[in-house]
Amino acid sequence: MARIVPLGTNGYFPSHGRHTMSFLVLGPEQALLLDAGTGVSRLLEPQIQELLRPYSMLNVVVSHYHLDHVVGLAYLPAVWARGGLRIYAPAPPLVDAEPEDALDRLLAPPLFPSSWRSFGVAIEALREERSRVAAWEAHLWRQAHPGGSVGMRLGDDLAYLTDTVADPSLASRLRGVRLLLHEVWTYDDTAGEAAAKGHSDFSAVAELVRCSQISAVMLVHHPPSRSPEEAETLAAAMARQTRVRVLPGIEGQVYEF
Ligand SMILES: [Zn+2]
Ligand SMILES: [Zn+2]
């Protein structure tokens, strides 16, 4: 049994009280952030600090280097001062960029007052399909997205697929996972615009969920224009069409899976 706390569930930029992408996974021994968008700022909230109290190390795994997934790395020195920090970051051929090059551009003058190299953070480059991410045996693969992004399965606990064109042929790879986090960028994408931009349409995600034999799904990476009511409608439609348990993914709430 593990727990997950959505800290940021938006793509692109914050809206409707939602931050950009970050999820805190609390395992028996290790804490892991999936992505580091503006949601990282929620680590300052007292109830989140309380949840983190037993952990001395914070692990972060990044799916790719678009700002809505990494800008919160700049907040880490302020929100995680008391323990160790390790960042697992994708590298070629899984994505096009080398982690250190990407971080040198984002977290160094003139965009940031000092270099990330002064944070005392360990960087683990992820290049292999079979890699270790914190306590988890991870299966990683390159996804269809500008510059590449990494889809990941962490043991049987969870799979995290965002910033990708939904691919129902991945069902066998996800089989037996307890929780799938998958982006849904468009609801009814008759023009195919989502796929052209490296994003997912509801129908393709529903087909993948239906075929995967997973226990639960959480829909993530909401476009900023999506209202909380629309997000609820989307979750209800997913539950109806797939008969799979849909976790609402409200930021700050703790979900067991
Ligand atoms: Zn994104
Ligand atoms: Zn992206």
Coordinates of N, CA, C and O in Angstrom, one line a residue, residues 6 15 20 26-27 44 76 80 85 96 118 121 138 142 148 164 185 193 195 201 206-207 230:
P6 N -1.7 14.5 -5.0 CA -1.5 15.4 -6.1 C -1.2 16.8 -5.6 O -1.8 17.3 -4.7
S15 N -4.1 27.3 -13.0 CA -5.5 28.0 -13.2 C -6.5 27.3 -12.3 O -6.2 26.2 -11.8
T20 N 0.8 23.5 -11.6 CA 1.3 22.6 -12.7 C 2.0 21.4 -12.1 O 2.3 21.3 -10.9
L26 N 4.2 8.5 -1.5 CA 4.8 8.1 -0.2 C 4.8 6.6 -0.1 O 3.7 6.0 0.1
G27 N 6.0 6.0 -0.2 CA 6.1 4.6 -0.1 C 6.5 4.2 1.3 O 6.6 5.1 2.2
L44 N 5.4 23.3 1.1 CA 5.4 24.2 2.3 C 4.1 24.1 3.1 O 4.1 24.6 4.3
L76 N 13.1 24.0 -4.8 CA 13.5 23.0 -3.9 C 14.4 23.4 -2.7 O 14.2 23.0 -1.6
W80 N 12.6 22.3 0.6 CA 13.1 21.0 1.2 C 14.6 21.3 1.6 O 15.5 21.1 0.9
L85 N 18.5 15.1 -1.3 CA 17.7 15.3 -2.5 C 18.4 14.6 -3.7 O 19.6 14.7 -3.9
D96 N 15.5 14.0 -25.9 CA 16.5 14.5 -26.7 C 17.6 15.3 -25.9 O 18.7 15.5 -26.3
S118 N 25.1 24.3 -6.9 CA 25.4 24.6 -5.5 C 24.3 24.1 -4.6 O 24.4 24.3 -3.4
V121 N 22.7 18.6 -4.9 CA 21.7 17.6 -5.3 C 22.4 16.5 -6.1 O 23.3 16.9 -6.9
A138 N 12.0 0.4 -12.2 CA 11.2 1.2 -13.2 C 11.4 0.6 -14.6 O 12.4 0.1 -15.0
R142 N 10.3 5.9 -24.2 CA 10.1 7.2 -24.9 C 8.7 7.3 -25.4 O 8.2 6.4 -26.0
G148 N 10.6 14.5 -26.9 CA 10.5 13.2 -26.2 C 10.0 13.5 -24.7 O 10.2 14.6 -24.2
T164 N 2.0 12.9 -23.8 CA 2.1 11.8 -24.7 C 0.8 11.7 -25.5 O -0.2 12.1 -25.0
W185 N -5.8 15.6 -22.4 CA -5.7 17.0 -22.8 C -7.0 17.5 -23.5 O -7.4 18.7 -23.3
E193 N -6.0 17.3 -33.1 CA -5.0 18.3 -32.7 C -4.2 17.9 -31.6 O -3.0 18.2 -31.5
A195 N -3.1 14.8 -30.8 CA -2.0 14.0 -31.2 C -0.9 14.8 -32.0 O 0.3 14.5 -31.8
D201 N -6.2 12.3 -26.2 CA -7.6 12.6 -26.3 C -8.3 11.5 -25.4 O -7.9 10.4 -25.3
A206 N -9.4 6.2 -22.6 CA -10.4 5.3 -22.1 C -10.2 3.9 -22.6 O -10.3 2.9 -21.9
E207 N -9.8 3.8 -23.9 CA -9.6 2.5 -24.5 C -8.4 1.8 -23.8 O -8.4 0.6 -23.5
E230 N -15.8 20.7 -15.2 CA -15.5 19.9 -16.4 C -14.6 18.7 -16.0 O -14.7 17.6 -16.6

